[in-house]
Amino acid sequence: MSTNSTPTVWKRDHFIKNPYFRWIVILAGITYLIYALNEMDFNFARMQRGWPRAVDFFQRMFPPDYSRWTMIYKGVFESLQMAIIATTISILLSVPLALGAAANISVKFVYAISRAFIVVARSFPPILVAIIFVKALGFGPFPGILTLAFTALGFMGKLLAEAIENIDKGQVEAVRATGANWFKVQLYGVAPQVLPRYVGLSIYLLDINLRASTIIGIVGAGGIGGALFNAFHRYEYDTALAILLAIIAIVLVMEFISSKVRARLQ
Amino acid sequence: MKENNQNIWKRFSKKQSLERFGIEFVLLLIFIWATNSVDIYWPFVSDAPSQAADLINRMTPPNVVFLKDIIPSMIETINIATLSTIFAVILSFPLAVLNARNTTPHYIVQLIARFIIVTSRSVNELVWGLIFVVFFGPGVVAGVAALTMRSLGFMAKLVSEAIEEIDNGQVEAMRATGANGAKVFTYGVLPQVLPIIIGTSIFRWDINIRQSAVIGLVGAGGIGILLTSSMNLFKWQNVSMILISIFVVVLAGEYISASIRKKLI
């Protein structure tokens, strides 16, 4: 009956080992949750009124209305065009940007500017950039293309710069040892090492841009998104569903193509 | 002469370079098609730099006093991001378990789970926002619901991939001790995927911070509402202050997320 100090029951380790720290984390989490849920300001009366609306909403969504097929078709093609043009611009401009933002190639001054540009371009969601471009340059696919190119450039510049920073130095030195000039060193020493990654990223970028191009129309930047937004605001939920299904279809097709091409590259 | 030519090194054989040329040519044609048929009014393009300069002119200097309105709205934005991430983590877990090849009870269940994941991922948060504003009315609740819906599929996809890649030995070892289904799961499967769940959640939180700044455009709460109203009133100096605030918060979120994930791995 004596109490044995050796435990006979095994207990799993806690995720956070220090018990004080663990309790502080748990308490802080619960406090925050209570505070945030309070701030959410649930309006139950409004939600009750919302339920019949939700039912009505779904009833009016089905069946999807394809009677304005030409509008959907045009919007989808415009999104596709925007994505293609923006991707082309950003994959071309990303080369000098990435060379500038790669610590092993660039000089300090250019490095700082390139990195600053990348940080700014990456921080803002495309929709936000689109609003600004639309306000500055008017409606249509042109501000949309600029938006996509700008945000994609940040993404591509960052990943390509990282790829360049991780290359094997030996090959670069070897090319330099042959007496090649700076341009040729980049072309024969650096480029072949990052080319597969570059091509893979370009395809991925087209995928991302197509996704974004279907949505930035909501703020007037061209593409199918504008039609979707209008359908919602005219309470034509069946047309909205038709557009939504078209968007999902092209996004899935593009994702499929992109993943197949990238799998082949690796 | 002929021998001389062969001494020059070339990266690709004739067939390879022909293939590459073909692909490049097709890509060029696609690009030309896109630029020629896209609906751009070209005088706008040449006018763009002066228009942009004009807007920047109207935006400077940013209105610092406006921070007293921005800060409460920004806190709301962060709350939306955090709450929706928490909800998405909780809801995505069962979905991930039902979707993973090795834990799903039945392939029909797996099919349903996959359908939910695909729908969640392919519909943009702004569209979810539009839908939930109809349900809940404009405000924070609609925003949280929209971001939860969008994050759900993302989380569930990554977590279910993690479950599919676990080491089966641990699961069998648990089973060999005579543990029941629930115990096999908590002691055999869960410890292996827990770090990934936490890492993915923090990553998603980082993304949600960005997205929660946007969903206000459709009335779903947060800083986006302030942004839209300032823009409609042409208060460009307030707009630039909001943009700067979003930039700072996004950078802070990215820093926090990166440092926590580094600690976990």
Coordinates of C-alpha atoms in Angstrom, one line a residue:
Chain A
M1 CA 0.0 0.0 0.0
S2 CA 3.0 2.3 0.3
T3 CA 3.0 5.1 -2.2
N4 CA 5.5 4.3 -4.9
S5 CA 7.3 7.2 -6.4
T6 CA 7.6 5.5 -9.8
P7 CA 4.5 6.4 -11.9
T8 CA 2.7 3.5 -13.3
V9 CA 0.5 5.4 -15.6
W10 CA 2.0 7.0 -18.7
K11 CA 1.0 10.6 -19.5
R12 CA 1.6 12.3 -22.8
D13 CA 3.9 15.4 -22.6
H14 CA 2.1 18.7 -22.9
F15 CA 2.7 20.7 -26.0
I16 CA 4.2 23.6 -23.9
K17 CA 6.4 22.0 -21.3
N18 CA 6.7 24.9 -18.8
P19 CA 3.4 24.7 -16.7
Y20 CA 3.4 28.4 -15.8
F21 CA 3.9 29.5 -19.4
R22 CA 1.3 27.0 -20.5
W23 CA -1.3 28.4 -18.2
I24 CA -0.5 32.0 -19.1
V25 CA -0.9 31.1 -22.8
I26 CA -4.2 29.4 -22.1
L27 CA -5.6 32.2 -20.0
A28 CA -4.5 34.9 -22.4
G29 CA -6.1 32.9 -25.2
I30 CA -9.4 32.6 -23.4
T31 CA -9.4 36.2 -22.3
Y32 CA -8.8 37.3 -25.9
L33 CA -11.5 35.0 -27.2
I34 CA -14.1 36.4 -24.8
Y35 CA -13.1 39.9 -25.6
A36 CA -13.2 39.4 -29.4
L37 CA -16.5 37.5 -29.4
N38 CA -18.0 40.4 -27.4
E39 CA -16.7 42.9 -29.9
M40 CA -18.3 40.9 -32.7
D41 CA -21.6 42.4 -31.8
F42 CA -23.9 39.6 -32.7
N43 CA -27.3 40.9 -33.6
F44 CA -29.6 38.0 -33.1
A45 CA -32.6 39.8 -34.3
R46 CA -30.9 40.6 -37.6
M47 CA -29.7 37.0 -37.9
Q48 CA -33.2 35.7 -37.4
R49 CA -34.3 38.0 -40.2
G50 CA -31.4 36.7 -42.2
W51 CA -32.5 33.1 -42.2
P52 CA -35.5 33.5 -44.5
R53 CA -33.3 35.7 -46.6
A54 CA -30.8 32.9 -46.8
V55 CA -33.4 30.4 -47.8
D56 CA -34.8 32.8 -50.4
F57 CA -31.2 33.5 -51.6
F58 CA -30.6 29.8 -52.3
Q59 CA -33.9 29.3 -53.9
R60 CA -33.3 32.1 -56.3
M61 CA -29.8 30.9 -57.1
F62 CA -31.1 27.6 -58.5
P63 CA -31.1 26.8 -61.3
P64 CA -28.2 28.9 -62.6
D65 CA -29.3 31.2 -65.4
Y66 CA -27.1 30.9 -68.5
S67 CA -29.3 33.1 -70.6
R68 CA -26.6 35.8 -70.7
W69 CA -24.0 33.4 -71.8
T70 CA -22.2 35.9 -74.2
M71 CA -21.6 38.3 -71.3
I72 CA -20.1 35.5 -69.1
Y73 CA -18.0 34.3 -72.1
K74 CA -16.7 37.8 -72.8
G75 CA -15.9 38.4 -69.1
V76 CA -14.0 35.2 -68.8
F77 CA -12.0 35.9 -71.9
E78 CA -11.2 39.4 -70.7
S79 CA -10.0 37.9 -67.4
L80 CA -7.8 35.4 -69.3
Q81 CA -6.3 38.2 -71.5
M82 CA -5.6 40.3 -68.4
A83 CA -3.9 37.4 -66.7
I84 CA -1.8 36.6 -69.8
I85 CA -0.6 40.2 -70.4
A86 CA 0.1 40.8 -66.7
T87 CA 2.0 37.6 -66.3
T88 CA 4.1 38.4 -69.4
I89 CA 4.9 41.8 -68.1
S90 CA 5.8 40.6 -64.6
I91 CA 7.9 37.6 -65.7
L92 CA 9.9 39.9 -68.0
L93 CA 10.4 42.6 -65.3
S94 CA 11.0 40.1 -62.6
V95 CA 14.4 39.2 -64.1
P96 CA 16.1 42.6 -63.5
L97 CA 14.2 42.9 -60.2
A98 CA 15.4 39.5 -58.9
L99 CA 19.0 40.2 -60.0
G100 CA 18.8 43.4 -58.1
A101 CA 17.3 41.8 -55.0
A102 CA 19.7 38.8 -54.9
A103 CA 22.3 39.5 -52.2
N104 CA 25.0 37.5 -54.0
I105 CA 24.8 39.5 -57.2
S106 CA 23.5 42.9 -56.5
V107 CA 25.2 46.0 -55.0
K108 CA 24.0 47.4 -51.8
F109 CA 22.1 50.4 -53.1
V110 CA 20.2 48.5 -55.9
Y111 CA 19.5 45.7 -53.4
A112 CA 17.8 48.1 -50.9
I113 CA 15.6 49.6 -53.6
S114 CA 14.7 46.2 -55.1
R115 CA 13.8 44.7 -51.7
A116 CA 11.8 47.8 -50.7
F117 CA 9.8 47.5 -53.9
I118 CA 9.2 43.7 -53.3
V119 CA 8.0 44.4 -49.7
V120 CA 5.5 47.0 -50.8
A121 CA 4.2 45.0 -53.8
R122 CA 3.7 41.9 -51.7
S123 CA 2.0 43.6 -48.7
F124 CA -1.1 44.9 -50.4
P125 CA -3.9 42.5 -51.5
P126 CA -4.6 42.8 -55.2
I127 CA -8.1 44.3 -54.6
L128 CA -6.6 47.2 -52.7
V129 CA -4.1 47.9 -55.4
A130 CA -6.9 47.6 -58.0
I131 CA -9.0 50.3 -56.2
I132 CA -6.1 52.8 -56.2
F133 CA -5.3 52.1 -59.9
V134 CA -9.0 52.4 -60.9
K135 CA -9.3 55.7 -59.0
A136 CA -6.1 57.0 -60.7
L137 CA -6.6 55.6 -64.2
G138 CA -10.3 55.0 -64.7
F139 CA -12.3 51.8 -65.2
G140 CA -11.4 48.8 -67.5
P141 CA -8.9 46.1 -68.0
F142 CA -5.9 48.5 -68.1
P143 CA -5.8 49.3 -64.3
G144 CA -6.5 45.6 -63.8
I145 CA -3.5 44.5 -65.8
L146 CA -1.3 47.0 -63.9
T147 CA -2.7 45.7 -60.6
L148 CA -1.9 42.1 -61.5
A149 CA 1.5 42.9 -62.9
F150 CA 2.4 44.9 -59.8
T151 CA 1.4 42.3 -57.2
A152 CA 2.8 39.5 -59.3
L153 CA 6.1 41.3 -59.6
G154 CA 6.5 41.4 -55.9
F155 CA 5.8 37.7 -55.5
M156 CA 7.9 36.6 -58.5
G157 CA 10.8 39.0 -57.6
K158 CA 11.0 37.6 -54.1
L159 CA 11.0 33.9 -55.0
L160 CA 13.3 34.3 -58.0
A161 CA 15.7 36.3 -55.9
E162 CA 15.7 33.6 -53.3
A163 CA 16.4 31.0 -56.1
I164 CA 19.3 33.1 -57.3
E165 CA 20.7 33.4 -53.8
N166 CA 20.7 29.6 -53.5
I167 CA 22.6 28.8 -56.7
D168 CA 25.9 26.9 -56.8
K169 CA 28.7 29.4 -56.9
G170 CA 31.1 27.1 -58.6
Q171 CA 29.4 27.3 -62.0
V172 CA 29.4 31.1 -61.8
E173 CA 33.1 31.2 -61.0
A174 CA 33.8 28.7 -63.8
V175 CA 32.1 30.9 -66.4
R176 CA 33.9 34.0 -65.0
A177 CA 37.2 32.2 -65.2
T178 CA 36.7 31.8 -69.0
G179 CA 36.8 35.6 -69.2
A180 CA 33.1 36.1 -69.8
N181 CA 31.7 39.6 -69.2
W182 CA 29.1 40.3 -66.5
F183 CA 26.2 39.8 -68.9
K184 CA 27.5 36.4 -70.1
V185 CA 28.2 35.3 -66.5
Q186 CA 24.5 35.9 -65.7
L187 CA 23.4 34.1 -68.9
Y188 CA 25.6 31.0 -68.7
G189 CA 26.5 30.9 -65.0
V190 CA 23.3 32.0 -63.2
A191 CA 20.4 31.6 -65.7
P192 CA 20.7 27.8 -66.3
Q193 CA 20.6 27.1 -62.6
V194 CA 17.4 29.0 -61.9
L195 CA 15.6 28.5 -65.3
P196 CA 13.5 25.4 -64.2
R197 CA 12.4 27.3 -61.1
Y198 CA 11.7 30.4 -63.2
V199 CA 9.5 28.5 -65.7
G200 CA 7.7 26.8 -62.9
L201 CA 7.1 30.1 -61.1
S202 CA 5.8 31.7 -64.3
I203 CA 3.2 29.0 -64.7
Y204 CA 2.2 29.3 -61.1
L205 CA 2.0 33.1 -61.6
L206 CA -0.4 32.7 -64.5
D207 CA -2.5 30.5 -62.2
I208 CA -2.5 33.2 -59.4
N209 CA -3.1 36.0 -61.8
L210 CA -6.1 34.3 -63.4
R211 CA -7.6 33.8 -59.9
A212 CA -7.1 37.4 -59.1
S213 CA -8.3 38.6 -62.5
T214 CA -11.7 37.0 -61.9
I215 CA -12.2 39.0 -58.8
I216 CA -10.7 42.5 -59.2
G217 CA -13.6 43.4 -61.5
I218 CA -15.6 43.9 -58.4
V219 CA -13.9 47.3 -58.0
G220 CA -14.1 48.0 -61.8
A221 CA -10.8 46.7 -62.9
G222 CA -12.1 44.6 -65.8
G223 CA -12.8 40.9 -66.2
I224 CA -15.6 38.7 -65.1
G225 CA -15.7 40.0 -61.5
G226 CA -17.6 43.1 -62.5
A227 CA -20.4 41.0 -64.0
L228 CA -20.6 39.0 -60.8
F229 CA -20.8 42.1 -58.7
N230 CA -23.5 43.6 -60.9
A231 CA -25.6 40.4 -60.8
F232 CA -25.4 40.4 -57.0
H233 CA -26.5 44.0 -56.8
R234 CA -29.4 43.5 -59.2
Y235 CA -30.5 40.5 -57.0
E236 CA -30.1 38.3 -60.0
Y237 CA -28.7 35.4 -57.9
D238 CA -29.3 32.8 -60.6
T239 CA -27.0 34.7 -63.0
A240 CA -24.5 35.2 -60.2
L241 CA -24.4 31.5 -59.6
A242 CA -23.8 30.9 -63.3
I243 CA -20.9 33.4 -63.3
L244 CA -19.5 31.8 -60.1
L245 CA -19.6 28.4 -61.6
A246 CA -17.8 29.7 -64.7
I247 CA -15.1 31.2 -62.5
I248 CA -14.7 28.1 -60.4
A249 CA -14.4 26.1 -63.7
I250 CA -11.6 28.2 -65.2
V251 CA -9.8 28.4 -61.9
L252 CA -9.8 24.7 -61.5
V253 CA -8.8 24.1 -65.1
M254 CA -5.9 26.5 -64.7
E255 CA -4.9 24.9 -61.4
F256 CA -4.9 21.5 -63.1
I257 CA -2.7 22.7 -66.0
S258 CA -0.4 24.5 -63.7
S259 CA 0.2 21.6 -61.4
K260 CA 0.7 19.2 -64.4
V261 CA 3.3 21.5 -66.0
R262 CA 5.1 22.0 -62.7
A263 CA 5.1 18.3 -62.0
R264 CA 6.7 17.7 -65.4
L265 CA 9.4 20.3 -64.8
Q266 CA 10.6 18.7 -61.6
Chain B
M1 CA 35.2 24.2 -92.6
K2 CA 32.6 21.6 -91.5
E3 CA 34.8 20.3 -88.7
N4 CA 35.4 23.8 -87.5
N5 CA 31.7 24.3 -87.0
Q6 CA 31.4 21.3 -84.9
N7 CA 33.9 22.6 -82.4
I8 CA 31.6 25.3 -81.3
W9 CA 29.7 24.3 -78.2
K10 CA 25.9 24.7 -78.2
R11 CA 23.6 24.0 -75.3
F12 CA 20.8 22.4 -77.3
S13 CA 20.7 19.9 -80.2
K14 CA 18.9 21.0 -83.4
K15 CA 15.7 19.2 -82.4
Q16 CA 15.7 20.6 -78.9
S17 CA 16.1 24.2 -80.0
L18 CA 13.4 23.7 -82.7
E19 CA 11.0 22.4 -79.9
R20 CA 11.9 25.4 -77.7
F21 CA 11.4 27.8 -80.6
G22 CA 8.0 26.2 -81.3
I23 CA 6.9 26.7 -77.7
E24 CA 8.2 30.2 -77.6
F25 CA 6.4 31.0 -80.9
V26 CA 3.1 29.7 -79.6
L27 CA 3.4 31.7 -76.4
L28 CA 4.2 34.8 -78.4
L29 CA 1.1 34.3 -80.5
I30 CA -1.0 34.0 -77.4
F31 CA 0.4 37.2 -76.0
I32 CA -0.2 39.0 -79.3
W33 CA -3.8 37.7 -79.4
A34 CA -4.3 38.9 -75.8
T35 CA -2.9 42.4 -76.3
N36 CA -4.7 43.0 -79.6
S37 CA -8.1 41.9 -78.5
V38 CA -8.2 43.3 -75.0
D39 CA -10.5 46.2 -74.5
I40 CA -8.0 49.0 -73.6
Y41 CA -8.5 52.6 -74.6
W42 CA -4.9 53.4 -75.5
P43 CA -5.0 57.2 -74.9
F44 CA -5.7 56.3 -71.2
V45 CA -2.4 54.4 -71.2
S46 CA -0.3 57.3 -72.4
D47 CA -2.1 59.6 -69.9
A48 CA -1.5 57.2 -67.0
P49 CA 1.7 58.7 -65.5
S50 CA 0.3 62.2 -65.2
Q51 CA -2.9 60.8 -63.7
A52 CA -1.0 58.7 -61.2
A53 CA 1.2 61.7 -60.2
D54 CA -2.0 63.7 -59.7
L55 CA -3.4 61.1 -57.3
I56 CA -0.2 60.8 -55.4
N57 CA -0.2 64.6 -55.2
R58 CA -3.6 64.6 -53.6
M59 CA -2.6 61.9 -51.2
T60 CA 0.3 63.7 -49.6
P61 CA 0.8 64.4 -46.9
P62 CA -1.1 61.5 -45.1
N63 CA -3.5 62.8 -42.5
V64 CA -2.0 61.6 -39.2
V65 CA -4.9 62.9 -37.1
F66 CA -7.1 60.3 -38.8
L67 CA -5.3 57.6 -36.9
K68 CA -7.8 58.0 -34.1
D69 CA -10.4 56.6 -36.4
I70 CA -8.1 54.1 -38.0
I71 CA -6.8 52.4 -34.9
P72 CA -10.2 51.1 -33.5
S73 CA -11.1 50.0 -37.1
M74 CA -7.7 48.2 -37.4
I75 CA -8.2 46.4 -34.1
E76 CA -11.6 45.2 -35.5
T77 CA -9.8 44.0 -38.6
I78 CA -7.3 42.1 -36.6
N79 CA -10.1 40.5 -34.5
I80 CA -11.9 39.4 -37.7
A81 CA -8.7 37.8 -38.9
T82 CA -8.0 36.1 -35.6
L83 CA -11.5 34.8 -34.9
S84 CA -12.0 33.5 -38.5
T85 CA -8.6 31.7 -38.2
I86 CA -9.7 30.1 -34.9
F87 CA -13.1 29.0 -36.4
A88 CA -11.4 27.7 -39.5
V89 CA -8.9 25.7 -37.6
I90 CA -11.7 24.1 -35.5
L91 CA -14.0 23.4 -38.4
S92 CA -11.3 22.3 -40.8
F93 CA -10.0 19.5 -38.6
P94 CA -12.9 17.1 -38.9
L95 CA -13.0 18.0 -42.6
A96 CA -9.4 17.1 -43.0
V97 CA -9.8 13.8 -41.2
L98 CA -12.8 12.9 -43.4
N99 CA -10.9 13.9 -46.5
A100 CA -7.6 12.1 -45.8
R101 CA -7.2 8.8 -47.7
N102 CA -6.1 6.9 -44.6
T103 CA -8.6 8.2 -42.0
T104 CA -11.8 8.7 -44.0
P105 CA -14.6 6.3 -43.0
H106 CA -16.0 5.9 -46.5
Y107 CA -15.2 7.1 -50.0
I108 CA -18.5 8.8 -50.3
V109 CA -17.8 10.8 -47.2
Q110 CA -14.4 11.6 -48.7
L111 CA -16.1 12.9 -51.8
I112 CA -18.4 15.2 -49.9
A113 CA -15.5 16.5 -47.8
R114 CA -13.5 17.1 -51.0
F115 CA -16.4 19.0 -52.6
I116 CA -16.6 21.3 -49.6
I117 CA -12.9 21.9 -49.7
V118 CA -12.8 22.7 -53.4
T119 CA -15.8 25.1 -53.1
S120 CA -14.3 26.9 -50.2
R121 CA -11.0 27.3 -51.9
S122 CA -12.2 28.4 -55.3
V123 CA -14.6 31.1 -54.2
N124 CA -12.9 34.4 -53.3
E125 CA -13.4 35.9 -49.8
L126 CA -15.1 38.9 -51.4
V127 CA -17.7 36.7 -52.9
W128 CA -18.2 34.9 -49.6
G129 CA -18.5 38.4 -48.1
L130 CA -21.2 39.3 -50.6
I131 CA -23.1 36.1 -49.7
F132 CA -22.8 36.4 -45.9
V133 CA -23.8 40.1 -45.9
V134 CA -27.1 38.9 -47.4
F135 CA -27.4 36.4 -44.5
F136 CA -26.1 38.4 -41.5
G137 CA -26.4 42.0 -42.6
P138 CA -23.3 44.2 -43.0
G139 CA -20.8 44.0 -40.2
V140 CA -18.1 42.0 -38.5
V141 CA -20.1 38.8 -38.3
A142 CA -20.4 38.6 -42.0
G143 CA -16.6 39.3 -42.3
V144 CA -15.7 36.5 -39.8
A145 CA -18.0 34.1 -41.6
A146 CA -16.6 35.0 -45.0
L147 CA -13.0 34.6 -44.0
T148 CA -13.8 31.4 -42.1
M149 CA -15.4 29.9 -45.2
R150 CA -12.4 30.8 -47.3
S151 CA -9.7 29.6 -44.8
L152 CA -11.6 26.3 -44.2
G153 CA -10.7 24.7 -47.5
F154 CA -7.1 25.9 -47.3
M155 CA -6.6 24.5 -43.8
A156 CA -8.4 21.3 -44.5
K157 CA -6.4 20.6 -47.7
L158 CA -3.0 21.1 -46.1
V159 CA -3.9 19.3 -42.9
S160 CA -5.4 16.3 -44.8
E161 CA -2.3 16.1 -46.9
A162 CA -0.3 16.0 -43.6
I163 CA -2.5 13.2 -42.3
E164 CA -1.9 11.2 -45.5
E165 CA 1.8 11.5 -45.1
I166 CA 2.1 10.3 -41.5
D167 CA 4.2 7.4 -40.4
N168 CA 1.9 4.4 -40.3
G169 CA 4.2 2.5 -37.9
Q170 CA 3.1 4.7 -34.9
V171 CA -0.5 4.1 -35.8
E172 CA 0.0 0.3 -35.9
A173 CA 2.0 0.3 -32.7
M174 CA -1.0 2.0 -31.0
R175 CA -3.3 -0.5 -32.5
A176 CA -1.1 -3.4 -31.4
T177 CA -1.5 -2.2 -27.7
G178 CA -5.2 -2.8 -28.1
A179 CA -6.2 0.8 -28.2
N180 CA -9.6 1.7 -29.6
G181 CA -10.3 3.9 -32.6
A182 CA -10.4 7.2 -30.7
K183 CA -7.2 6.3 -28.8
V184 CA -5.3 5.3 -31.9
F185 CA -6.3 8.6 -33.4
T186 CA -5.3 10.8 -30.4
Y187 CA -2.0 9.0 -29.7
G188 CA -1.0 7.6 -33.1
V189 CA -2.2 10.3 -35.6
L190 CA -2.7 13.5 -33.8
P191 CA 0.8 14.0 -32.4
Q192 CA 2.3 13.6 -35.9
V193 CA 0.1 16.3 -37.5
L194 CA -0.2 18.8 -34.6
P195 CA 2.9 20.8 -35.5
I196 CA 1.6 21.1 -39.1
I197 CA -1.8 22.2 -37.9
I198 CA -0.3 24.9 -35.7
G199 CA 2.2 26.1 -38.4
T200 CA -0.6 26.2 -41.0
S201 CA -2.9 28.1 -38.7
I202 CA -0.4 30.8 -38.1
F203 CA 0.4 31.0 -41.8
R204 CA -3.3 31.4 -42.5
W205 CA -3.7 34.0 -39.8
D206 CA -1.0 36.0 -41.6
I207 CA -3.0 35.7 -44.9
N208 CA -6.3 36.6 -43.2
I209 CA -4.8 39.8 -41.8
R210 CA -4.3 40.9 -45.4
Q211 CA -7.7 39.7 -46.6
S212 CA -9.6 41.2 -43.6
A213 CA -8.4 44.6 -44.8
V214 CA -10.3 44.0 -48.0
I215 CA -13.6 42.4 -47.2
G216 CA -14.9 45.8 -45.8
L217 CA -15.4 46.7 -49.5
V218 CA -18.5 44.6 -49.6
G219 CA -19.6 45.8 -46.1
A220 CA -18.2 42.9 -44.1
G221 CA -16.5 44.9 -41.4
G222 CA -13.0 46.1 -40.7
I223 CA -10.7 48.8 -42.1
G224 CA -12.1 48.3 -45.7
I225 CA -15.3 50.1 -44.7
L226 CA -13.3 53.1 -43.6
L227 CA -11.3 53.0 -46.8
T228 CA -14.4 52.9 -49.0
S229 CA -16.1 55.8 -47.2
S230 CA -12.9 57.9 -47.3
M231 CA -12.6 57.3 -51.0
N232 CA -16.2 58.1 -51.7
L233 CA -15.7 61.4 -49.9
F234 CA -12.5 62.0 -51.9
K235 CA -10.5 62.3 -48.7
W236 CA -7.3 61.1 -50.3
Q237 CA -5.0 62.1 -47.4
N238 CA -7.1 59.8 -45.1
V239 CA -6.8 57.1 -47.8
S240 CA -3.0 57.3 -47.8
M241 CA -3.0 57.1 -44.0
I242 CA -5.1 54.0 -44.1
L243 CA -2.9 52.4 -46.7
I244 CA 0.2 53.1 -44.6
S245 CA -1.5 51.6 -41.6
I246 CA -2.5 48.5 -43.5
F247 CA 1.1 48.2 -44.7
V248 CA 2.5 48.4 -41.1
V249 CA 0.0 45.9 -39.7
V250 CA 0.6 43.4 -42.6
L251 CA 4.3 43.7 -42.1
A252 CA 3.9 43.2 -38.3
G253 CA 1.7 40.2 -38.9
E254 CA 4.2 38.6 -41.3
Y255 CA 7.0 39.2 -38.8
I256 CA 5.0 37.6 -35.9
S257 CA 3.9 34.7 -38.0
A258 CA 7.4 34.0 -39.3
S259 CA 9.1 34.2 -35.9
I260 CA 6.5 31.8 -34.3
R261 CA 6.8 29.3 -37.1
K262 CA 10.6 29.5 -36.9
K263 CA 10.4 28.7 -33.2
L264 CA 8.1 25.7 -33.9
I265 CA 10.3 24.1 -36.5

